[in-house]
Every structure is written in C-alpha cells, then in structure tokens.
Coordinates of N, CA, C and O in Angstrom, one line a residue:
M1260 N -14.3 -9.1 -31.7 CA -12.5 -8.6 -31.6 C -11.5 -9.9 -31.9 O -11.5 -10.5 -31.1
S1261 N -10.9 -9.8 -32.9 CA -10.0 -10.7 -33.3 C -8.7 -10.4 -32.4 O -8.3 -9.5 -31.9
L1262 N -8.1 -12.1 -32.3 CA -6.9 -11.4 -31.0 C -5.9 -10.4 -32.8 O -5.1 -9.2 -32.3
D1263 N -6.1 -10.4 -33.7 CA -5.5 -9.4 -34.8 C -5.5 -8.1 -34.3 O -4.9 -7.1 -34.4
Q1264 N -6.8 -8.0 -34.2 CA -7.5 -6.6 -34.0 C -7.4 -6.3 -33.0 O -6.7 -4.5 -32.6
L1265 N -7.4 -6.7 -31.6 CA -6.9 -6.3 -30.5 C -4.8 -6.3 -30.6 O -5.4 -4.8 -30.3
Y1266 N -4.4 -7.3 -30.6 CA -3.1 -6.7 -31.1 C -2.9 -4.8 -31.9 O -2.5 -4.0 -31.8
Q1267 N -3.8 -4.8 -32.8 CA -3.7 -3.5 -33.9 C -4.0 -2.4 -32.9 O -3.5 -1.4 -33.1
Q1268 N -5.3 -3.1 -32.2 CA -6.1 -1.5 -31.2 C -5.2 -1.3 -29.8 O -4.2 -0.2 -29.5
I1269 N -3.8 -2.8 -29.8 CA -3.1 -2.1 -28.2 C -1.7 -0.8 -29.0 O -1.3 0.1 -27.9
I1270 N -1.7 -1.2 -30.6 CA -0.4 -0.9 -31.1 C -0.7 0.7 -31.3 O 0.5 1.7 -30.5
L1271 N -2.1 1.0 -31.8 CA -2.5 2.4 -31.8 C -2.3 3.1 -30.7 O -2.4 4.4 -31.0
D1272 N -3.2 2.6 -29.6 CA -3.0 3.3 -28.7 C -1.9 3.7 -28.1 O -2.4 4.3 -27.3
H1273 N -0.5 2.4 -28.1 CA 0.4 3.2 -27.4 C 1.1 4.1 -28.1 O 1.7 5.0 -27.5
S1274 N 0.3 4.2 -29.9 CA 1.6 5.4 -30.4 C 1.0 6.6 -30.1 O 1.6 7.4 -30.2
K1275 N 0.0 6.6 -29.4 CA -0.8 8.2 -29.5 C -0.4 8.0 -27.5 O -0.7 10.1 -27.8
L1276 N -0.9 7.1 -27.0 CA -1.0 7.5 -25.0 C 1.1 7.8 -25.4 O 1.0 8.7 -24.0
R1277 N 1.7 7.1 -25.4 CA 3.0 7.4 -25.5 C 3.5 6.8 -24.0 O 3.8 8.0 -23.3
H1278 N 4.0 6.3 -23.3 CA 3.5 6.0 -21.9 C 5.3 5.8 -21.6 O 5.6 5.6 -22.5
G1279 N 5.4 7.3 -20.7 CA 7.1 7.2 -20.5 C 7.7 8.8 -21.4 O 9.0 9.1 -21.0
S1280 N 6.7 8.6 -22.3 CA 7.1 9.7 -22.4 C 7.7 11.5 -22.2 O 6.7 11.6 -21.4
G1281 N 8.6 12.3 -22.7 CA 8.9 13.1 -21.8 C 10.5 13.0 -21.2 O 9.9 13.5 -20.0
L1282 N 11.1 13.0 -22.1 CA 12.5 13.1 -21.1 C 12.8 13.2 -20.1 O 13.0 13.7 -19.2
A1283 N 12.7 14.6 -21.3 CA 13.6 16.5 -20.4 C 12.2 16.6 -18.7 O 12.6 17.5 -18.0
D1284 N 10.7 16.1 -18.7 CA 10.2 16.2 -17.6 C 10.1 15.5 -16.8 O 9.2 15.5 -16.2
T1285 N 11.0 14.4 -17.2 CA 11.4 13.4 -15.8 C 12.7 13.2 -15.4 O 13.2 12.3 -15.6
P1286 N 13.5 14.3 -14.0 CA 14.4 13.7 -13.9 C 14.6 12.6 -13.6 O 13.5 12.1 -12.5
A1287 N 15.8 12.3 -13.5 CA 15.9 10.8 -12.5 C 16.4 11.0 -11.0 O 16.4 11.6 -10.4
P1288 N 15.5 9.8 -10.5 CA 16.6 9.9 -8.5 C 17.3 10.5 -8.5 O 18.1 9.6 -8.8
A1289 N 17.7 10.7 -6.9 CA 18.9 11.8 -7.0 C 19.6 10.3 -6.6 O 21.2 9.9 -6.8
N1290 N 19.1 9.2 -5.9 CA 19.5 8.4 -5.7 C 20.1 7.0 -6.3 O 20.5 5.5 -6.4
A1291 N 19.6 7.2 -7.4 CA 19.4 6.0 -8.7 C 21.0 5.6 -9.3 O 21.3 7.1 -9.7
S1292 N 21.5 4.7 -9.9 CA 22.2 4.6 -11.0 C 21.4 4.4 -12.3 O 20.7 4.0 -12.3
T1293 N 22.0 5.5 -13.7 CA 21.2 5.7 -14.4 C 22.0 4.9 -15.7 O 22.9 5.5 -15.6
G1294 N 21.1 5.7 -17.2 CA 22.0 4.9 -17.5 C 21.2 5.5 -19.5 O 19.4 5.4 -19.2
Q1295 N 21.9 6.0 -20.2 CA 20.9 6.9 -21.2 C 21.8 6.5 -22.4 O 22.8 6.5 -22.8
S1296 N 20.4 6.1 -23.5 CA 21.1 5.6 -24.2 C 20.1 5.9 -26.4 O 19.0 6.5 -26.1
H1297 N 21.4 6.9 -27.3 CA 20.2 6.9 -28.4 C 20.5 6.1 -29.4 O 21.8 6.2 -29.7
Q1298 N 19.4 5.8 -29.5 CA 19.2 5.0 -31.3 C 18.8 5.5 -32.3 O 17.8 6.3 -32.2
L1299 N 19.3 5.4 -32.9 CA 18.7 5.6 -35.1 C 18.9 4.8 -35.7 O 19.1 3.7 -35.5
N1300 N 17.3 4.4 -36.5 CA 17.6 3.9 -37.6 C 18.1 4.5 -39.5 O 17.1 5.4 -39.5
P1301 N 18.8 4.6 -39.4 CA 18.6 5.2 -40.5 C 18.0 5.1 -42.0 O 18.3 5.8 -42.8
V1302 N 17.9 3.8 -41.5 CA 16.5 4.0 -42.8 C 15.2 3.8 -43.0 O 15.4 4.7 -43.9
C1303 N 15.1 3.8 -41.6 CA 13.6 5.2 -41.6 C 13.2 6.1 -41.1 O 12.4 7.3 -41.2
G1304 N 14.8 6.2 -40.5 CA 14.7 7.5 -39.7 C 14.0 7.5 -38.5 O 14.3 9.0 -37.1
D1305 N 13.8 6.1 -37.8 CA 13.1 6.2 -36.6 C 14.1 7.0 -35.2 O 15.6 6.5 -35.7
E1306 N 13.3 7.3 -34.3 CA 14.8 7.5 -33.5 C 15.1 7.7 -32.1 O 13.0 8.3 -31.4
V1307 N 15.2 7.3 -30.7 CA 14.5 6.8 -29.8 C 15.9 8.0 -28.5 O 17.1 7.1 -28.7
T1308 N 15.4 8.7 -27.5 CA 16.7 8.9 -26.5 C 15.6 7.9 -25.6 O 14.3 8.6 -25.0
L1309 N 16.3 7.2 -24.8 CA 16.3 6.3 -24.1 C 17.4 6.4 -22.4 O 17.7 6.4 -22.7
R1310 N 16.5 6.9 -21.1 CA 17.3 6.8 -20.1 C 16.4 6.3 -18.9 O 15.2 6.2 -18.8
L1311 N 16.4 5.3 -17.9 CA 16.0 4.7 -17.2 C 16.8 4.6 -15.7 O 18.1 5.0 -15.6
A1312 N 16.2 4.5 -14.8 CA 17.0 4.7 -13.2 C 17.0 3.3 -12.6 O 15.6 2.5 -13.0
V1313 N 17.3 3.1 -12.1 CA 18.1 1.7 -11.6 C 18.1 1.8 -9.5 O 19.0 2.4 -9.0
V1314 N 17.4 1.5 -8.7 CA 17.7 1.2 -7.7 C 17.5 0.1 -6.8 O 16.6 0.1 -7.0
D1315 N 18.6 -0.3 -6.1 CA 18.6 -1.6 -5.1 C 18.4 -2.6 -6.5 O 17.5 -3.7 -6.2
G1316 N 19.0 -2.2 -7.4 CA 18.6 -3.5 -8.9 C 17.3 -3.6 -9.6 O 16.8 -4.6 -10.1
T1317 N 16.4 -2.5 -9.4 CA 15.1 -2.5 -9.5 C 15.1 -1.5 -10.4 O 15.7 -0.3 -10.4
V1318 N 14.4 -1.7 -12.0 CA 13.9 -0.8 -12.4 C 13.5 0.2 -12.2 O 12.2 -0.5 -12.0
T1319 N 13.5 1.1 -11.8 CA 12.5 2.4 -11.0 C 11.8 3.2 -11.5 O 10.7 4.0 -11.9
Q1320 N 12.5 3.8 -13.3 CA 12.2 5.1 -14.0 C 12.9 4.6 -15.3 O 13.4 4.0 -15.2
I1321 N 12.4 4.4 -16.3 CA 11.7 4.6 -17.2 C 12.0 6.2 -18.4 O 10.5 5.9 -18.5
A1322 N 11.8 7.3 -19.2 CA 11.7 8.3 -19.9 C 12.3 7.9 -20.8 O 13.2 7.9 -21.1
W1323 N 11.7 8.4 -22.2 CA 12.7 8.5 -23.3 C 11.9 9.5 -24.3 O 10.2 10.6 -23.7
D1324 N 12.8 10.3 -25.7 CA 11.5 11.3 -26.2 C 12.3 10.2 -27.6 O 13.3 9.5 -27.7
G1325 N 11.7 10.7 -28.2 CA 11.3 9.6 -29.7 C 11.1 10.1 -30.7 O 9.5 11.3 -30.8
A1326 N 11.1 9.7 -32.2 CA 10.4 10.3 -33.5 C 10.6 8.9 -34.6 O 11.1 8.6 -34.1
G1327 N 8.5 8.6 -34.7 CA 9.3 7.3 -35.6 C 8.1 7.5 -36.8 O 7.0 7.9 -36.1
C1328 N 7.6 6.4 -36.9 CA 6.8 5.5 -36.8 C 5.6 5.3 -35.7 O 6.2 4.8 -34.6
S1329 N 4.6 5.0 -35.6 CA 3.7 4.2 -34.8 C 4.0 3.3 -34.2 O 4.0 3.0 -33.3
I1330 N 4.9 2.5 -35.2 CA 5.6 1.0 -34.3 C 6.4 1.1 -33.6 O 6.1 0.9 -32.2
S1331 N 7.4 2.1 -33.8 CA 8.2 2.5 -33.0 C 7.8 3.7 -31.8 O 8.6 2.5 -31.0
M1332 N 6.9 4.2 -31.8 CA 6.2 4.8 -30.9 C 5.1 4.2 -29.6 O 5.6 3.9 -28.5
A1333 N 4.5 3.4 -30.5 CA 4.0 2.5 -29.3 C 5.1 1.7 -28.4 O 4.9 1.4 -27.4
S1334 N 6.0 0.3 -28.9 CA 7.0 0.2 -28.6 C 7.8 0.6 -27.5 O 8.3 -0.1 -26.4
A1335 N 8.1 2.2 -27.7 CA 8.8 2.6 -26.5 C 8.2 2.6 -25.4 O 8.2 2.7 -24.6
S1336 N 6.9 2.9 -25.3 CA 5.6 3.2 -24.7 C 4.8 1.8 -23.5 O 5.6 1.4 -22.3
V1337 N 5.2 0.4 -24.7 CA 5.3 -0.5 -24.5 C 6.2 -1.4 -23.2 O 5.8 -1.2 -21.9
L1338 N 7.3 -1.1 -24.0 CA 8.4 -1.6 -23.1 C 8.2 0.0 -21.1 O 9.1 -0.5 -20.5
S1339 N 8.3 0.6 -21.6 CA 8.6 2.1 -20.4 C 6.8 1.2 -19.5 O 7.5 1.1 -17.9
E1340 N 6.0 1.0 -19.3 CA 5.1 0.3 -19.4 C 5.7 -0.1 -18.2 O 5.5 -0.9 -17.2
L1341 N 5.4 -1.2 -18.7 CA 5.9 -3.0 -18.6 C 7.5 -3.4 -18.1 O 7.3 -3.9 -17.2
A1342 N 8.6 -2.4 -18.5 CA 10.1 -3.1 -17.9 C 10.1 -1.9 -16.3 O 10.7 -2.7 -14.9
E1343 N 8.8 -1.0 -16.3 CA 9.1 -0.3 -14.1 C 8.5 -1.0 -13.6 O 7.6 -1.7 -13.4
G1344 N 9.5 -1.3 -12.2 CA 9.2 -2.1 -11.6 C 10.0 -3.9 -11.5 O 10.5 -4.9 -10.8
L1345 N 10.8 -3.7 -12.3 CA 11.1 -5.1 -12.8 C 12.8 -5.4 -12.4 O 13.3 -4.5 -12.2
T1346 N 13.7 -6.5 -12.2 CA 14.4 -6.0 -11.3 C 16.2 -6.4 -12.7 O 15.2 -6.4 -14.3
V1347 N 16.4 -5.6 -12.4 CA 17.7 -6.4 -14.2 C 17.7 -7.0 -14.5 O 17.4 -6.7 -15.8
A1348 N 17.3 -7.8 -13.7 CA 17.5 -9.3 -14.3 C 16.7 -9.9 -15.4 O 16.7 -10.4 -16.5
E1349 N 15.0 -9.4 -14.2 CA 13.8 -9.1 -15.5 C 14.0 -8.9 -16.4 O 13.4 -8.8 -17.6
A1350 N 14.5 -7.2 -16.8 CA 14.6 -6.5 -17.6 C 15.3 -7.2 -19.2 O 14.6 -7.2 -20.2
H1351 N 16.4 -7.5 -18.6 CA 16.7 -8.3 -19.8 C 16.6 -9.0 -19.9 O 16.4 -9.8 -21.3
E1352 N 16.0 -10.4 -19.2 CA 14.8 -12.1 -19.6 C 13.6 -11.1 -20.4 O 14.1 -11.9 -22.0
V1353 N 13.2 -10.0 -20.5 CA 12.3 -9.8 -21.6 C 12.2 -8.8 -22.7 O 12.3 -9.5 -23.4
I1354 N 13.6 -8.0 -22.4 CA 14.5 -8.1 -24.3 C 15.1 -9.0 -24.5 O 14.8 -9.3 -25.7
D1355 N 15.7 -9.8 -24.0 CA 15.6 -11.1 -24.9 C 14.6 -12.0 -25.7 O 15.1 -11.9 -27.3
S1356 N 13.7 -11.9 -24.5 CA 12.3 -12.4 -24.9 C 11.5 -12.0 -26.3 O 11.3 -12.8 -27.5
F1357 N 12.0 -10.0 -26.3 CA 10.9 -9.1 -27.2 C 11.7 -9.6 -28.4 O 11.6 -10.2 -29.5
R1358 N 13.1 -9.9 -28.5 CA 14.3 -10.0 -29.4 C 14.0 -11.3 -30.0 O 14.0 -11.5 -31.2
E1359 N 13.9 -12.7 -29.5 CA 14.2 -13.8 -29.9 C 12.1 -13.1 -30.6 O 12.7 -14.1 -31.8
V1360 N 11.7 -13.8 -30.3 CA 10.1 -12.7 -31.3 C 10.0 -12.7 -32.8 O 9.9 -12.8 -33.4
L1361 N 11.2 -11.0 -32.3 CA 10.8 -10.1 -33.9 C 11.7 -10.5 -34.6 O 11.8 -10.5 -35.7
R1362 N 12.8 -11.3 -33.8 CA 14.2 -11.6 -35.3 C 13.4 -13.5 -35.5 O 13.6 -13.9 -36.5
S1363 N 12.3 -14.2 -34.8 CA 11.9 -15.3 -35.2 C 11.0 -15.0 -36.5 O 10.8 -17.0 -37.1
R1364 N 10.9 -14.0 -37.5 CA 10.4 -14.9 -38.6 C 8.3 -15.1 -38.3 O 8.8 -15.8 -39.4
G1365 N 8.2 -15.4 -36.9 CA 7.2 -15.7 -37.2 C 7.5 -16.8 -36.7 O 6.1 -17.7 -36.6
K1366 N 7.7 -17.6 -36.1 CA 8.2 -18.5 -35.5 C 7.8 -18.7 -34.6 O 7.8 -20.1 -33.9
V1367 N 8.4 -18.0 -33.9 CA 8.3 -18.5 -32.0 C 7.6 -16.7 -31.8 O 6.9 -15.8 -32.2
A1368 N 6.2 -17.7 -31.0 CA 5.5 -17.4 -30.4 C 5.5 -16.3 -29.2 O 6.4 -16.8 -28.7
A1369 N 4.7 -15.4 -29.2 CA 5.0 -14.3 -27.9 C 4.7 -14.9 -26.5 O 3.3 -15.3 -27.2
D1370 N 4.8 -15.3 -25.6 CA 4.4 -15.0 -25.0 C 3.7 -13.4 -23.5 O 4.6 -13.4 -22.8
P1371 N 2.4 -14.0 -23.7 CA 2.4 -12.7 -22.8 C 1.8 -12.5 -21.7 O 1.9 -11.8 -20.9
E1372 N 2.2 -14.3 -20.9 CA 2.8 -13.6 -19.7 C 4.2 -13.2 -19.0 O 4.1 -11.8 -18.2
L1373 N 4.6 -13.3 -19.6 CA 6.0 -12.5 -20.1 C 5.8 -11.2 -20.1 O 7.0 -9.9 -19.6
L1374 N 5.6 -10.8 -21.5 CA 5.8 -10.0 -22.4 C 4.4 -8.7 -22.4 O 4.8 -7.6 -22.8
G1375 N 3.4 -9.0 -21.8 CA 2.0 -8.5 -21.3 C 1.9 -7.4 -23.2 O 2.3 -8.4 -23.8
D1376 N 1.8 -6.4 -23.4 CA 1.3 -6.0 -24.1 C 2.4 -6.6 -25.6 O 2.4 -5.5 -26.6
A1377 N 3.4 -6.2 -24.9 CA 4.2 -6.6 -25.9 C 4.1 -7.4 -26.9 O 4.8 -7.8 -27.9
A1378 N 3.0 -8.8 -26.4 CA 2.8 -9.7 -27.0 C 2.5 -9.2 -28.6 O 2.7 -9.8 -28.9
A1379 N 1.7 -8.0 -28.5 CA 1.3 -7.0 -29.2 C 1.9 -7.3 -30.9 O 1.6 -7.0 -31.8
F1380 N 2.9 -7.2 -30.8 CA 4.3 -7.0 -31.7 C 4.9 -8.0 -31.9 O 5.3 -8.5 -33.3
E1381 N 4.2 -9.5 -32.3 CA 4.6 -10.8 -32.5 C 4.2 -10.5 -33.9 O 4.9 -11.1 -35.1
G1382 N 3.5 -9.7 -34.9 CA 2.8 -9.8 -35.9 C 4.2 -9.2 -36.6 O 4.0 -9.0 -38.1
V1383 N 4.7 -7.8 -36.2 CA 5.8 -6.9 -36.8 C 6.9 -8.3 -37.1 O 7.4 -7.8 -38.2
A1384 N 6.7 -9.2 -36.9 CA 8.6 -10.1 -37.2 C 8.2 -10.6 -38.3 O 8.9 -11.2 -38.4
R1385 N 6.5 -10.6 -38.4 CA 7.0 -11.3 -40.7 C 7.4 -10.0 -41.7 O 7.2 -10.4 -42.8
Y1386 N 7.5 -8.4 -41.2 CA 7.9 -8.1 -41.5 C 9.1 -7.2 -41.3 O 9.2 -6.8 -40.3
A1387 N 10.2 -7.7 -42.3 CA 11.8 -7.7 -41.4 C 11.9 -6.0 -41.8 O 12.9 -6.0 -40.8
A1388 N 11.4 -5.5 -42.5 CA 11.9 -4.0 -42.6 C 10.6 -3.5 -41.5 O 11.7 -1.9 -41.5
R1389 N 10.3 -3.7 -40.5 CA 9.4 -3.1 -39.6 C 10.6 -3.5 -38.1 O 10.0 -3.0 -37.1
V1390 N 11.4 -4.8 -38.3 CA 11.7 -5.4 -36.6 C 12.4 -4.1 -36.7 O 12.5 -4.2 -35.1
K1391 N 13.5 -3.2 -37.0 CA 13.8 -2.5 -36.4 C 13.4 -1.5 -36.2 O 14.0 -1.0 -34.4
C1392 N 12.0 -0.8 -36.1 CA 11.4 -0.1 -35.5 C 11.0 -0.7 -34.0 O 10.7 0.7 -33.3
A1393 N 10.2 -1.6 -34.0 CA 10.4 -2.5 -32.9 C 10.6 -2.8 -32.1 O 11.1 -2.2 -30.5
M1394 N 12.2 -2.9 -31.9 CA 13.5 -2.9 -31.7 C 13.9 -2.4 -31.0 O 14.8 -1.7 -29.7
I1395 N 14.0 -0.4 -31.7 CA 15.1 0.6 -31.3 C 15.1 1.2 -30.1 O 16.4 1.2 -29.8
S1396 N 14.1 1.3 -29.8 CA 13.8 1.1 -28.1 C 14.5 0.3 -26.7 O 14.5 0.9 -26.0
W1397 N 14.1 -0.6 -27.3 CA 14.6 -2.3 -26.6 C 16.2 -1.9 -26.8 O 16.5 -2.4 -25.7
V1398 N 17.0 -1.6 -27.8 CA 18.1 -1.5 -27.9 C 18.6 -0.6 -27.4 O 19.3 -0.7 -26.3
A1399 N 17.7 0.5 -27.5 CA 18.4 1.9 -26.6 C 18.0 1.1 -24.8 O 18.9 1.4 -23.8
A1400 N 17.2 0.8 -23.9 CA 16.9 -0.2 -23.1 C 17.4 -1.5 -22.8 O 18.6 -0.7 -21.1
E1401 N 18.6 -1.2 -23.6 CA 19.5 -3.0 -23.3 C 20.8 -2.3 -23.0 O 21.7 -2.6 -21.7
D1402 N 21.0 -1.2 -23.4 CA 22.2 -0.5 -23.4 C 22.0 0.3 -22.5 O 23.3 0.0 -21.6
A1403 N 21.0 1.3 -22.3 CA 21.0 2.1 -21.0 C 20.9 1.1 -19.3 O 22.3 1.1 -18.4
L1404 N 20.3 -0.3 -19.4 CA 20.6 -1.2 -18.5 C 22.0 -1.5 -18.0 O 22.6 -2.2 -16.9
N1405 N 22.9 -1.7 -18.5 CA 23.6 -1.4 -19.1 C 24.8 -1.3 -18.7 O 26.2 -1.0 -17.9
Q1406 N 24.5 0.1 -18.7 CA 25.5 1.8 -18.5 C 24.6 1.6 -16.6 O 25.7 1.5 -15.7
A1407 N 23.6 1.1 -16.6 CA 23.2 1.6 -15.2 C 24.1 0.5 -14.5 O 24.2 0.9 -12.9
A1408 N 23.9 -1.1 -14.4 CA 24.4 -1.7 -14.0 C 25.7 -1.8 -12.9 O 26.8 -0.9 -14.0

C-alpha cells in the first residue's frame, strides 16, 4: 500500500467512524471550562459545531456535530481523537501546524510525529477548494479553545 493509499484510507475510515461525533450525547464535565463554536463554509455548505472542555490546562473532551463532505467530517474526527489529552498550548501548536501544511499548497510537508492521522490531509493542500473543508473543524476548535482559556 502506497503512502497516498494509506492516507486516503485514513480519511475514508474517519469519515465513517467519526470519533467525537455526538455533541448532544456528550455533556461537558462539571469542573471544566468550555468553549463552543459553530463554523459554516458558505461555498459548499459544510458545517461543524464543536465544543471542547478544558480542565487544569488540558483538553479533556472534544465533541462535535456536523454535516458535509467526507474530508470535513474526517478532519473533525481526526482532530477530536488527536487533541484530547493535549495541553491548551500543545493544541494550539497542532492547529497552527495543520493550518501551515494546508495553506502551503503542497510546499510544507506534514509532520506525522506532531499531527498523527492529520498528516493524511497533506494532499488536500494541493486543492484550494478543499482546504476550507479540512480546516473548518480546526477553526472551530481554535475558537473554542480561546473561549475556554
């Protein structure tokens, strides 16, 4: 299996499994600072509402609901799996790295050590119309982090 095939499989798997999906089913811990953000891509109609909880400077929970293409839904799933357990500073670092890769138009390689499965979206950077699809949940997470901090 080539790296491109592996990345495609990661995106397909996450678009079906949707880790963290179920905002209404996942109440935030009582002792947490929370933030919630709704983001909409008016060009294609993708939308995500994401809530995260922070306890003692650590992201303890990410829950989201959304509708859209497989890239946007897979990206939200990967984000929720990756960011839980990170400190707020680490989460911002991961978001910044993901943004840099996606906005590079294929010139910046993803660091799989930092981004984990999110490195699979490296190929999306070559398709400007799809960058917003992959970024929508990450923008929501950044906004929610800023609210929770």
